[in-house]
Structure formats: C-alpha cells, structure tokens
PDB file of C-alpha atoms in Angstrom:
ATOM      1  CA  UNK A   1       0.000   0.000   0.000  1.00 48.00           C
ATOM      2  CA  UNK A   2       1.175   3.497  -0.889  1.00 63.00           C
ATOM      3  CA  UNK A   3       0.792   6.274   1.665  1.00 69.00           C
ATOM      4  CA  UNK A   4      -1.360   8.912  -0.074  1.00 78.00           C
ATOM      5  CA  UNK A   5      -1.299  11.397   2.811  1.00 79.00           C
ATOM      6  CA  UNK A   6       1.208  13.721   1.099  1.00 72.00           C
ATOM      7  CA  UNK A   7      -0.846  13.695  -2.108  1.00 81.00           C
ATOM      8  CA  UNK A   8      -4.143  14.627  -0.461  1.00 83.00           C
ATOM      9  CA  UNK A   9      -2.844  16.785   2.399  1.00 80.00           C
ATOM     10  CA  UNK A  10      -4.331  20.275   2.453  1.00 82.00           C
ATOM     11  CA  UNK A  11      -6.511  19.692  -0.622  1.00 86.00           C
ATOM     12  CA  UNK A  12      -9.899  19.788   1.176  1.00 88.00           C
ATOM     13  CA  UNK A  13     -10.945  16.491  -0.359  1.00 92.00           C
ATOM     14  CA  UNK A  14     -14.171  14.684   0.403  1.00 93.00           C
ATOM     15  CA  UNK A  15     -14.304  11.046   1.459  1.00 93.00           C
ATOM     16  CA  UNK A  16     -15.166   9.979  -2.090  1.00 94.00           C
ATOM     17  CA  UNK A  17     -12.264  12.082  -3.423  1.00 93.00           C
ATOM     18  CA  UNK A  18      -9.815  10.217  -1.186  1.00 92.00           C
ATOM     19  CA  UNK A  19     -11.377   6.922  -2.266  1.00 94.00           C
ATOM     20  CA  UNK A  20     -10.858   7.885  -5.903  1.00 94.00           C
ATOM     21  CA  UNK A  21      -7.200   8.790  -5.351  1.00 92.00           C
ATOM     22  CA  UNK A  22      -6.627   5.439  -3.665  1.00 91.00           C
ATOM     23  CA  UNK A  23      -8.442   3.612  -6.462  1.00 93.00           C
ATOM     24  CA  UNK A  24      -6.473   5.379  -9.208  1.00 93.00           C
ATOM     25  CA  UNK A  25      -3.163   4.655  -7.505  1.00 90.00           C
ATOM     26  CA  UNK A  26      -4.003   1.006  -6.866  1.00 88.00           C
ATOM     27  CA  UNK A  27      -5.071   0.581 -10.499  1.00 91.00           C
ATOM     28  CA  UNK A  28      -2.491   2.893 -12.082  1.00 89.00           C
ATOM     29  CA  UNK A  29      -1.699   0.372 -14.858  1.00 89.00           C
ATOM     30  CA  UNK A  30      -5.269   0.276 -16.159  1.00 92.00           C
ATOM     31  CA  UNK A  31      -7.075   3.504 -15.222  1.00 92.00           C
ATOM     32  CA  UNK A  32      -5.968   5.413 -18.322  1.00 91.00           C
ATOM     33  CA  UNK A  33      -7.553   2.782 -20.550  1.00 92.00           C
ATOM     34  CA  UNK A  34     -10.630   2.600 -18.307  1.00 93.00           C
ATOM     35  CA  UNK A  35     -11.349   6.291 -18.689  1.00 93.00           C
ATOM     36  CA  UNK A  36     -13.219   8.696 -16.435  1.00 95.00           C
ATOM     37  CA  UNK A  37     -16.665   7.161 -16.867  1.00 95.00           C
ATOM     38  CA  UNK A  38     -15.676   3.641 -15.858  1.00 95.00           C
ATOM     39  CA  UNK A  39     -13.592   4.891 -12.916  1.00 95.00           C
ATOM     40  CA  UNK A  40     -16.618   6.853 -11.705  1.00 95.00           C
ATOM     41  CA  UNK A  41     -18.888   3.822 -12.162  1.00 95.00           C
ATOM     42  CA  UNK A  42     -16.518   1.552 -10.205  1.00 95.00           C
ATOM     43  CA  UNK A  43     -16.614   4.040  -7.319  1.00 95.00           C
ATOM     44  CA  UNK A  44     -20.355   4.777  -7.462  1.00 95.00           C
ATOM     45  CA  UNK A  45     -19.879   8.423  -8.325  1.00 95.00           C
ATOM     46  CA  UNK A  46     -20.072  10.697 -11.377  1.00 95.00           C
ATOM     47  CA  UNK A  47     -17.487  11.486 -14.072  1.00 94.00           C
ATOM     48  CA  UNK A  48     -17.728  15.121 -13.029  1.00 95.00           C
ATOM     49  CA  UNK A  49     -16.473  14.177  -9.542  1.00 95.00           C
ATOM     50  CA  UNK A  50     -13.372  12.568 -11.053  1.00 95.00           C
ATOM     51  CA  UNK A  51     -12.681  15.680 -13.137  1.00 95.00           C
ATOM     52  CA  UNK A  52     -13.198  17.954 -10.118  1.00 95.00           C
ATOM     53  CA  UNK A  53     -10.773  15.789  -8.140  1.00 94.00           C
ATOM     54  CA  UNK A  54      -8.022  16.387 -10.703  1.00 93.00           C
ATOM     55  CA  UNK A  55      -8.647  20.137 -10.432  1.00 93.00           C
ATOM     56  CA  UNK A  56      -8.542  20.020  -6.607  1.00 92.00           C
ATOM     57  CA  UNK A  57      -5.171  18.293  -6.787  1.00 91.00           C
ATOM     58  CA  UNK A  58      -3.840  21.048  -9.042  1.00 90.00           C
ATOM     59  CA  UNK A  59      -3.915  19.257 -12.389  1.00 91.00           C
ATOM     60  CA  UNK A  60      -5.497  20.446 -15.642  1.00 91.00           C
ATOM     61  CA  UNK A  61      -7.569  17.295 -16.025  1.00 91.00           C
ATOM     62  CA  UNK A  62      -7.711  13.540 -15.542  1.00 92.00           C
ATOM     63  CA  UNK A  63      -5.008  12.698 -18.100  1.00 92.00           C
ATOM     64  CA  UNK A  64      -2.651  15.282 -16.589  1.00 90.00           C
ATOM     65  CA  UNK A  65      -3.332  13.838 -13.130  1.00 90.00           C
ATOM     66  CA  UNK A  66      -2.590  10.323 -14.379  1.00 90.00           C
ATOM     67  CA  UNK A  67       0.780  11.234 -15.890  1.00 88.00           C
ATOM     68  CA  UNK A  68       1.779  13.214 -12.793  1.00 85.00           C
ATOM     69  CA  UNK A  69       0.874  10.362 -10.418  1.00 86.00           C
ATOM     70  CA  UNK A  70       2.378   7.599 -12.562  1.00 84.00           C
ATOM     71  CA  UNK A  71       6.085   8.264 -11.768  1.00 78.00           C
ATOM     72  CA  UNK A  72       5.260   8.704  -8.071  1.00 75.00           C
ATOM     73  CA  UNK A  73       3.587   5.304  -7.941  1.00 77.00           C
ATOM     74  CA  UNK A  74       6.298   3.585  -9.950  1.00 68.00           C
ATOM     75  CA  UNK A  75       8.998   5.136  -7.758  1.00 57.00           C
ATOM     76  CA  UNK A  76       7.240   3.736  -4.676  1.00 52.00           C
ATOM     77  CA  UNK A  77       7.266   0.305  -6.330  1.00 52.00           C
ATOM     78  CA  UNK A  78      11.052   0.298  -6.821  1.00 46.00           C
ATOM     79  CA  UNK A  79      11.959  -1.906  -3.814  1.00 45.00           C
ATOM     80  CA  UNK A  80       9.718  -4.648  -5.242  1.00 45.00           C
ATOM     81  CA  UNK A  81      11.293  -4.317  -8.694  1.00 42.00           C
ATOM     82  CA  UNK A  82      14.747  -5.257  -7.372  1.00 44.00           C
ATOM     83  CA  UNK A  83      16.546  -1.899  -7.395  1.00 41.00           C
ATOM     84  CA  UNK A  84      16.731  -1.577  -3.610  1.00 45.00           C
ATOM     85  CA  UNK A  85      17.247  -5.317  -3.295  1.00 49.00           C
ATOM     86  CA  UNK A  86      20.373  -5.164  -5.458  1.00 49.00           C
ATOM     87  CA  UNK A  87      21.649  -2.149  -3.535  1.00 47.00           C
ATOM     88  CA  UNK A  88      21.459  -3.993  -0.215  1.00 48.00           C
ATOM     89  CA  UNK A  89      22.884  -7.203  -1.649  1.00 52.00           C
ATOM     90  CA  UNK A  90      25.978  -5.323  -2.823  1.00 44.00           C
ATOM     91  CA  UNK A  91      26.588  -4.070   0.709  1.00 54.00           C
ATOM     92  CA  UNK A  92      25.904  -7.367   2.465  1.00 63.00           C
ATOM     93  CA  UNK A  93      29.581  -8.363   2.369  1.00 65.00           C
ATOM     94  CA  UNK A  94      30.408  -5.343   4.508  1.00 63.00           C
ATOM     95  CA  UNK A  95      27.937  -6.419   7.186  1.00 73.00           C
ATOM     96  CA  UNK A  96      29.244  -9.984   7.257  1.00 78.00           C
ATOM     97  CA  UNK A  97      32.926  -9.149   7.624  1.00 80.00           C
ATOM     98  CA  UNK A  98      32.568  -9.034  11.421  1.00 85.00           C
ATOM     99  CA  UNK A  99      28.980 -10.273  11.916  1.00 90.00           C
ATOM    100  CA  UNK A 100      27.008 -13.332  10.888  1.00 89.00           C
ATOM    101  CA  UNK A 101      23.520 -13.850   9.507  1.00 88.00           C
ATOM    102  CA  UNK A 102      22.801 -15.624  12.793  1.00 93.00           C
ATOM    103  CA  UNK A 103      23.492 -12.320  14.579  1.00 94.00           C
ATOM    104  CA  UNK A 104      20.827 -10.581  12.517  1.00 93.00           C
ATOM    105  CA  UNK A 105      18.355 -13.377  13.162  1.00 93.00           C
ATOM    106  CA  UNK A 106      19.127 -13.128  16.871  1.00 96.00           C
ATOM    107  CA  UNK A 107      18.280  -9.417  16.780  1.00 96.00           C
ATOM    108  CA  UNK A 108      14.989 -10.190  15.078  1.00 95.00           C
ATOM    109  CA  UNK A 109      14.143 -12.939  17.556  1.00 94.00           C
ATOM    110  CA  UNK A 110      15.160 -11.165  20.757  1.00 96.00           C
ATOM    111  CA  UNK A 111      14.347  -7.555  19.890  1.00 96.00           C
ATOM    112  CA  UNK A 112      11.982  -7.099  16.959  1.00 94.00           C
ATOM    113  CA  UNK A 113       9.753 -10.009  17.952  1.00 93.00           C
ATOM    114  CA  UNK A 114       9.067  -8.630  21.426  1.00 91.00           C
ATOM    115  CA  UNK A 115       5.314  -8.356  21.910  1.00 85.00           C
ATOM    116  CA  UNK A 116       4.644  -6.985  25.385  1.00 86.00           C
ATOM    117  CA  UNK A 117       7.971  -5.575  26.584  1.00 93.00           C
ATOM    118  CA  UNK A 118       9.604  -2.358  25.421  1.00 96.00           C
ATOM    119  CA  UNK A 119      12.737  -1.939  23.331  1.00 96.00           C
ATOM    120  CA  UNK A 120      14.899   0.711  25.018  1.00 97.00           C
ATOM    121  CA  UNK A 121      17.407   2.489  22.750  1.00 97.00           C
ATOM    122  CA  UNK A 122      20.210   4.538  24.294  1.00 97.00           C
ATOM    123  CA  UNK A 123      23.170   6.482  22.894  1.00 96.00           C
ATOM    124  CA  UNK A 124      25.052   9.752  23.366  1.00 94.00           C
ATOM    125  CA  UNK A 125      26.670  12.341  21.067  1.00 92.00           C
ATOM    126  CA  UNK A 126      26.699  11.551  17.344  1.00 94.00           C
ATOM    127  CA  UNK A 127      25.523   8.036  18.113  1.00 95.00           C
ATOM    128  CA  UNK A 128      22.301   9.486  19.510  1.00 96.00           C
ATOM    129  CA  UNK A 129      21.438  10.847  16.056  1.00 95.00           C
ATOM    130  CA  UNK A 130      21.630   7.346  14.588  1.00 96.00           C
ATOM    131  CA  UNK A 131      19.817   5.914  17.616  1.00 97.00           C
ATOM    132  CA  UNK A 132      16.890   8.286  17.120  1.00 96.00           C
ATOM    133  CA  UNK A 133      16.620   7.136  13.511  1.00 96.00           C
ATOM    134  CA  UNK A 134      16.435   3.506  14.621  1.00 97.00           C
ATOM    135  CA  UNK A 135      13.876   4.492  17.252  1.00 96.00           C
ATOM    136  CA  UNK A 136      11.589   6.095  14.675  1.00 95.00           C
ATOM    137  CA  UNK A 137      12.108   3.202  12.275  1.00 94.00           C
ATOM    138  CA  UNK A 138      10.945   0.719  14.906  1.00 94.00           C
ATOM    139  CA  UNK A 139       7.974   2.899  15.836  1.00 93.00           C
ATOM    140  CA  UNK A 140       6.611   2.836  12.295  1.00 90.00           C
ATOM    141  CA  UNK A 141       7.052  -0.941  12.353  1.00 89.00           C
ATOM    142  CA  UNK A 142       4.737  -1.039  15.349  1.00 89.00           C
ATOM    143  CA  UNK A 143       7.383  -1.951  17.928  1.00 91.00           C
ATOM    144  CA  UNK A 144       6.992  -0.575  21.467  1.00 93.00           C
ATOM    145  CA  UNK A 145      10.138   1.540  21.785  1.00 95.00           C
ATOM    146  CA  UNK A 146      11.669   4.110  24.138  1.00 95.00           C
ATOM    147  CA  UNK A 147      14.608   6.325  23.159  1.00 96.00           C
ATOM    148  CA  UNK A 148      16.901   8.243  25.507  1.00 95.00           C
ATOM    149  CA  UNK A 149      20.242  10.008  25.135  1.00 93.00           C
ATOM    150  CA  UNK A 150      22.907  11.405  27.431  1.00 87.00           C
ATOM    151  CA  UNK A 151      20.866  14.584  27.961  1.00 85.00           C
ATOM    152  CA  UNK A 152      17.912  12.682  29.430  1.00 88.00           C
ATOM    153  CA  UNK A 153      17.408  11.912  33.094  1.00 84.00           C
ATOM    154  CA  UNK A 154      18.711   8.542  34.265  1.00 83.00           C
ATOM    155  CA  UNK A 155      15.199   7.974  35.580  1.00 87.00           C
ATOM    156  CA  UNK A 156      13.923   7.431  32.039  1.00 90.00           C
ATOM    157  CA  UNK A 157      15.840   4.155  32.048  1.00 93.00           C
ATOM    158  CA  UNK A 158      15.627   3.171  35.708  1.00 91.00           C
ATOM    159  CA  UNK A 159      11.893   3.810  36.013  1.00 90.00           C
ATOM    160  CA  UNK A 160      11.138   1.509  33.088  1.00 89.00           C
ATOM    161  CA  UNK A 161      13.456  -1.395  33.898  1.00 92.00           C
ATOM    162  CA  UNK A 162      10.612  -3.786  34.720  1.00 92.00           C
ATOM    163  CA  UNK A 163       8.999  -3.177  31.324  1.00 94.00           C
ATOM    164  CA  UNK A 164      12.115  -3.389  29.156  1.00 96.00           C
ATOM    165  CA  UNK A 165      12.638  -6.584  27.178  1.00 96.00           C
ATOM    166  CA  UNK A 166      15.707  -5.466  25.227  1.00 97.00           C
ATOM    167  CA  UNK A 167      18.294  -2.695  25.569  1.00 97.00           C
ATOM    168  CA  UNK A 168      19.909  -1.484  22.335  1.00 98.00           C
ATOM    169  CA  UNK A 169      22.930   0.824  22.640  1.00 98.00           C
ATOM    170  CA  UNK A 170      25.223   2.547  20.162  1.00 97.00           C
ATOM    171  CA  UNK A 171      28.799   3.638  20.872  1.00 96.00           C
ATOM    172  CA  UNK A 172      31.463   4.149  18.221  1.00 93.00           C
ATOM    173  CA  UNK A 173      34.252   3.846  20.767  1.00 92.00           C
ATOM    174  CA  UNK A 174      32.652   1.036  22.710  1.00 93.00           C
ATOM    175  CA  UNK A 175      33.864   2.651  25.935  1.00 92.00           C
ATOM    176  CA  UNK A 176      31.130   5.189  26.819  1.00 93.00           C
ATOM    177  CA  UNK A 177      30.718   4.957  30.603  1.00 93.00           C
ATOM    178  CA  UNK A 178      27.054   6.026  30.638  1.00 94.00           C
ATOM    179  CA  UNK A 179      26.276   3.119  28.346  1.00 96.00           C
ATOM    180  CA  UNK A 180      28.384   0.670  30.331  1.00 96.00           C
ATOM    181  CA  UNK A 181      26.413   1.599  33.459  1.00 94.00           C
ATOM    182  CA  UNK A 182      23.123   0.836  31.704  1.00 95.00           C
ATOM    183  CA  UNK A 183      24.384  -2.454  30.321  1.00 96.00           C
ATOM    184  CA  UNK A 184      25.391  -3.554  33.801  1.00 96.00           C
ATOM    185  CA  UNK A 185      21.979  -2.584  35.196  1.00 95.00           C
ATOM    186  CA  UNK A 186      20.270  -4.437  32.355  1.00 96.00           C
ATOM    187  CA  UNK A 187      22.363  -7.528  33.054  1.00 95.00           C
ATOM    188  CA  UNK A 188      21.236  -7.493  36.691  1.00 95.00           C
ATOM    189  CA  UNK A 189      17.607  -7.439  35.520  1.00 94.00           C
ATOM    190  CA  UNK A 190      18.216 -10.165  32.909  1.00 95.00           C
ATOM    191  CA  UNK A 191      17.393  -7.836  30.022  1.00 96.00           C
ATOM    192  CA  UNK A 192      18.667  -8.878  26.578  1.00 97.00           C
ATOM    193  CA  UNK A 193      21.301  -6.367  25.439  1.00 98.00           C
ATOM    194  CA  UNK A 194      22.480  -5.403  21.954  1.00 98.00           C
ATOM    195  CA  UNK A 195      25.311  -3.026  21.073  1.00 98.00           C
ATOM    196  CA  UNK A 196      26.604  -1.433  17.881  1.00 97.00           C
ATOM    197  CA  UNK A 197      30.303  -0.534  18.212  1.00 96.00           C
ATOM    198  CA  UNK A 198      33.585  -0.341  16.325  1.00 93.00           C
ATOM    199  CA  UNK A 199      35.038  -3.652  15.153  1.00 91.00           C
ATOM    200  CA  UNK A 200      37.896  -3.967  17.663  1.00 89.00           C
ATOM    201  CA  UNK A 201      37.617  -5.271  21.222  1.00 89.00           C
ATOM    202  CA  UNK A 202      35.850  -2.951  23.657  1.00 93.00           C
ATOM    203  CA  UNK A 203      34.044  -3.144  27.002  1.00 94.00           C
ATOM    204  CA  UNK A 204      30.552  -2.475  25.648  1.00 96.00           C
ATOM    205  CA  UNK A 205      30.864  -5.353  23.173  1.00 96.00           C
ATOM    206  CA  UNK A 206      31.998  -7.671  25.965  1.00 96.00           C
ATOM    207  CA  UNK A 207      29.065  -6.717  28.200  1.00 97.00           C
ATOM    208  CA  UNK A 208      26.428  -7.196  25.492  1.00 97.00           C
ATOM    209  CA  UNK A 209      24.510 -10.366  24.745  1.00 97.00           C
ATOM    210  CA  UNK A 210      24.747  -9.467  21.072  1.00 97.00           C
ATOM    211  CA  UNK A 211      27.278  -7.111  19.474  1.00 97.00           C
ATOM    212  CA  UNK A 212      27.326  -5.760  15.933  1.00 96.00           C
ATOM    213  CA  UNK A 213      30.706  -4.552  14.736  1.00 95.00           C
ATOM    214  CA  UNK A 214      31.078  -1.674  12.272  1.00 92.00           C
ATOM    215  CA  UNK A 215      34.472  -0.703  10.859  1.00 88.00           C
ATOM    216  CA  UNK A 216      35.761   2.540  12.402  1.00 88.00           C
ATOM    217  CA  UNK A 217      38.474   4.043  10.194  1.00 83.00           C
ATOM    218  CA  UNK A 218      39.346   6.743  12.735  1.00 81.00           C
ATOM    219  CA  UNK A 219      39.360   4.982  16.076  1.00 78.00           C
ATOM    220  CA  UNK A 220      41.079   7.812  17.951  1.00 74.00           C
ATOM    221  CA  UNK A 221      38.793  10.518  16.571  1.00 78.00           C
ATOM    222  CA  UNK A 222      36.483  10.754  19.583  1.00 76.00           C
ATOM    223  CA  UNK A 223      34.958  14.051  18.416  1.00 79.00           C
ATOM    224  CA  UNK A 224      34.126  12.648  14.955  1.00 83.00           C
ATOM    225  CA  UNK A 225      35.990  15.467  13.184  1.00 84.00           C
ATOM    226  CA  UNK A 226      37.535  13.344  10.414  1.00 83.00           C
ATOM    227  CA  UNK A 227      35.743  11.742   7.461  1.00 85.00           C
ATOM    228  CA  UNK A 228      34.522   8.321   8.534  1.00 86.00           C
ATOM    229  CA  UNK A 229      32.112   5.748   7.137  1.00 87.00           C
ATOM    230  CA  UNK A 230      31.163   4.399  10.584  1.00 92.00           C
ATOM    231  CA  UNK A 231      27.803   6.161  10.905  1.00 93.00           C
ATOM    232  CA  UNK A 232      26.739   5.740   7.250  1.00 91.00           C
ATOM    233  CA  UNK A 233      27.571   2.030   7.556  1.00 91.00           C
ATOM    234  CA  UNK A 234      25.656   1.871  10.828  1.00 94.00           C
ATOM    235  CA  UNK A 235      22.542   3.387   9.231  1.00 93.00           C
ATOM    236  CA  UNK A 236      22.766   0.990   6.315  1.00 91.00           C
ATOM    237  CA  UNK A 237      23.103  -1.889   8.767  1.00 93.00           C
ATOM    238  CA  UNK A 238      19.822  -0.808  10.368  1.00 95.00           C
ATOM    239  CA  UNK A 239      18.165  -1.018   6.964  1.00 91.00           C
ATOM    240  CA  UNK A 240      19.711  -4.434   6.359  1.00 90.00           C
ATOM    241  CA  UNK A 241      18.274  -5.670   9.665  1.00 92.00           C
ATOM    242  CA  UNK A 242      14.829  -4.359   8.680  1.00 91.00           C
ATOM    243  CA  UNK A 243      15.214  -6.071   5.309  1.00 88.00           C
ATOM    244  CA  UNK A 244      15.939  -9.377   7.041  1.00 87.00           C
ATOM    245  CA  UNK A 245      12.978  -8.811   9.361  1.00 90.00           C
ATOM    246  CA  UNK A 246      10.539  -8.113   6.517  1.00 86.00           C
ATOM    247  CA  UNK A 247      11.780 -11.169   4.620  1.00 84.00           C
ATOM    248  CA  UNK A 248      11.261 -13.314   7.730  1.00 83.00           C
ATOM    249  CA  UNK A 249       7.662 -12.095   8.026  1.00 81.00           C
ATOM    250  CA  UNK A 250       6.994 -12.741   4.334  1.00 78.00           C
ATOM    251  CA  UNK A 251       8.482 -16.248   4.526  1.00 76.00           C
ATOM    252  CA  UNK A 252       6.269 -17.090   7.499  1.00 73.00           C
ATOM    253  CA  UNK A 253       3.245 -15.733   5.665  1.00 65.00           C
ATOM    254  CA  UNK A 254       4.029 -17.840   2.595  1.00 62.00           C
ATOM    255  CA  UNK A 255       4.494 -20.988   4.668  1.00 64.00           C
ATOM    256  CA  UNK A 256       1.103 -20.491   6.350  1.00 63.00           C
ATOM    257  CA  UNK A 257      -0.767 -20.087   3.085  1.00 56.00           C
TER     258      UNK A 257
END
C-alpha cells in the first residue's frame, strides 16, 4: 500500500475524493484505458467528480493527473522491482565481515519479535542521532520503543526497567561509561542487550549479549571530526536488519498459506 497522505494533504478532499485517489493509484496500470466514466462507475460516483478531483489536486484534467501520479507510484514500487534489493545485496559483504547472519536473526528474535515488553534504545553524542533514527524506524514498524540520550534523566531508564525486554545501545568507541552503566543494570535485571560498536575489542561489546561490529576508520577521533564511514555504515546496517525482518515475516506468511 502506498501512503497517499502527502498527495491529499491540504486539498480539502471529500471522502469519495480520497477513495478515488486510492483507487487510481491502486489501479495505475489500467485507469488510463478505463477512462473517467468507468472509474466513476466503479466508485459509485459521477465522471464530473473525477474531473473535479483532478482540479482540486492542481492538475489540468484527468489525463494530466494520471501522468503526474504515474512516476510517483512507480517510484514507490522500486523496492519490489529489485533496485533496492540489489543495492542492499551489494553491501551485504560489509555487514558480514565481522557479523554473521545468525546475529541478525538473533536481533529479530530477541528484539523485533518482542510483543509486550519495550525496546529501550540509548546512545550519546553523534551516536544518539543514529539511535533516534532507529527508534523512529521501529515505531513505524509497530514496535513498542523508548529512546533516551545522554541529555535525558537517568530515571527514564531506571523507572522503566521492569517493562524493558531489550536494551539497544550505540557507541562508536565502545567505551562510553554512561552506556556501560546501563548495560550492567540491564544484566542485573536479565534484560537482553544489543550493542553497535567499532570492530575492535571494547568493554561495551563484551558486556552485550549481542554485538554488531562496524568498521571505524578513525578509532582515535572521539569528536568525529575526520571523514569516517562508521555512521553511514551503521545506518545501512539498520536497513539491512529491517530487510531481514521483513523477509522473515513474508516467509512465514508464505508458509502459512
């Protein structure tokens, strides 16, 4: 399903208008041949309503609306066509240099498959920017998630310990004391812990139940002043995990049908 909210936002559309937009998008390969009259008939409305819809959306007419929506719909279909698939497959070797496919499956099983408990994500500094992205990514997937950074009160973590099923932390150095403290507290409460760190040995990796290693080309650059692929690689790893998760769901769905 394509999210049509940005197409219809602020256009003062009626309920039937929104229905028509959804119908046209879902049938984008055939609506031009169908024509205005048949589209209207299929949606129990009038041809005039379809024409007015195109005007409300800022187009000169139905045909103009069709050709403006067509590339938007086809662009949204790209991941299914293999473009995004190939992009992630090319990068897979980078993820598996220091991690295994079993590690990704473990993340899915122990973090993404949590039903009742919360996923708590914590990071500081530049890592907090990446952590917030992961937080929002999990929210749109419907996962119960809490995000906190070094600027938040320690109570955000301590007051939710009983409801946390997994703690996910990010630290490029792998030596951030605030994170080490939380990992130790999580261990005492038998909370599953995951860390994303540089590829060399570090205390945070040792304390974690599951550690993902990302190559850090500037290991002594604590202020992140030099060019470094650590954070871009980290973000792409998040997407690779989501890719594995979606594929797992689809495989289960296929096996149940």
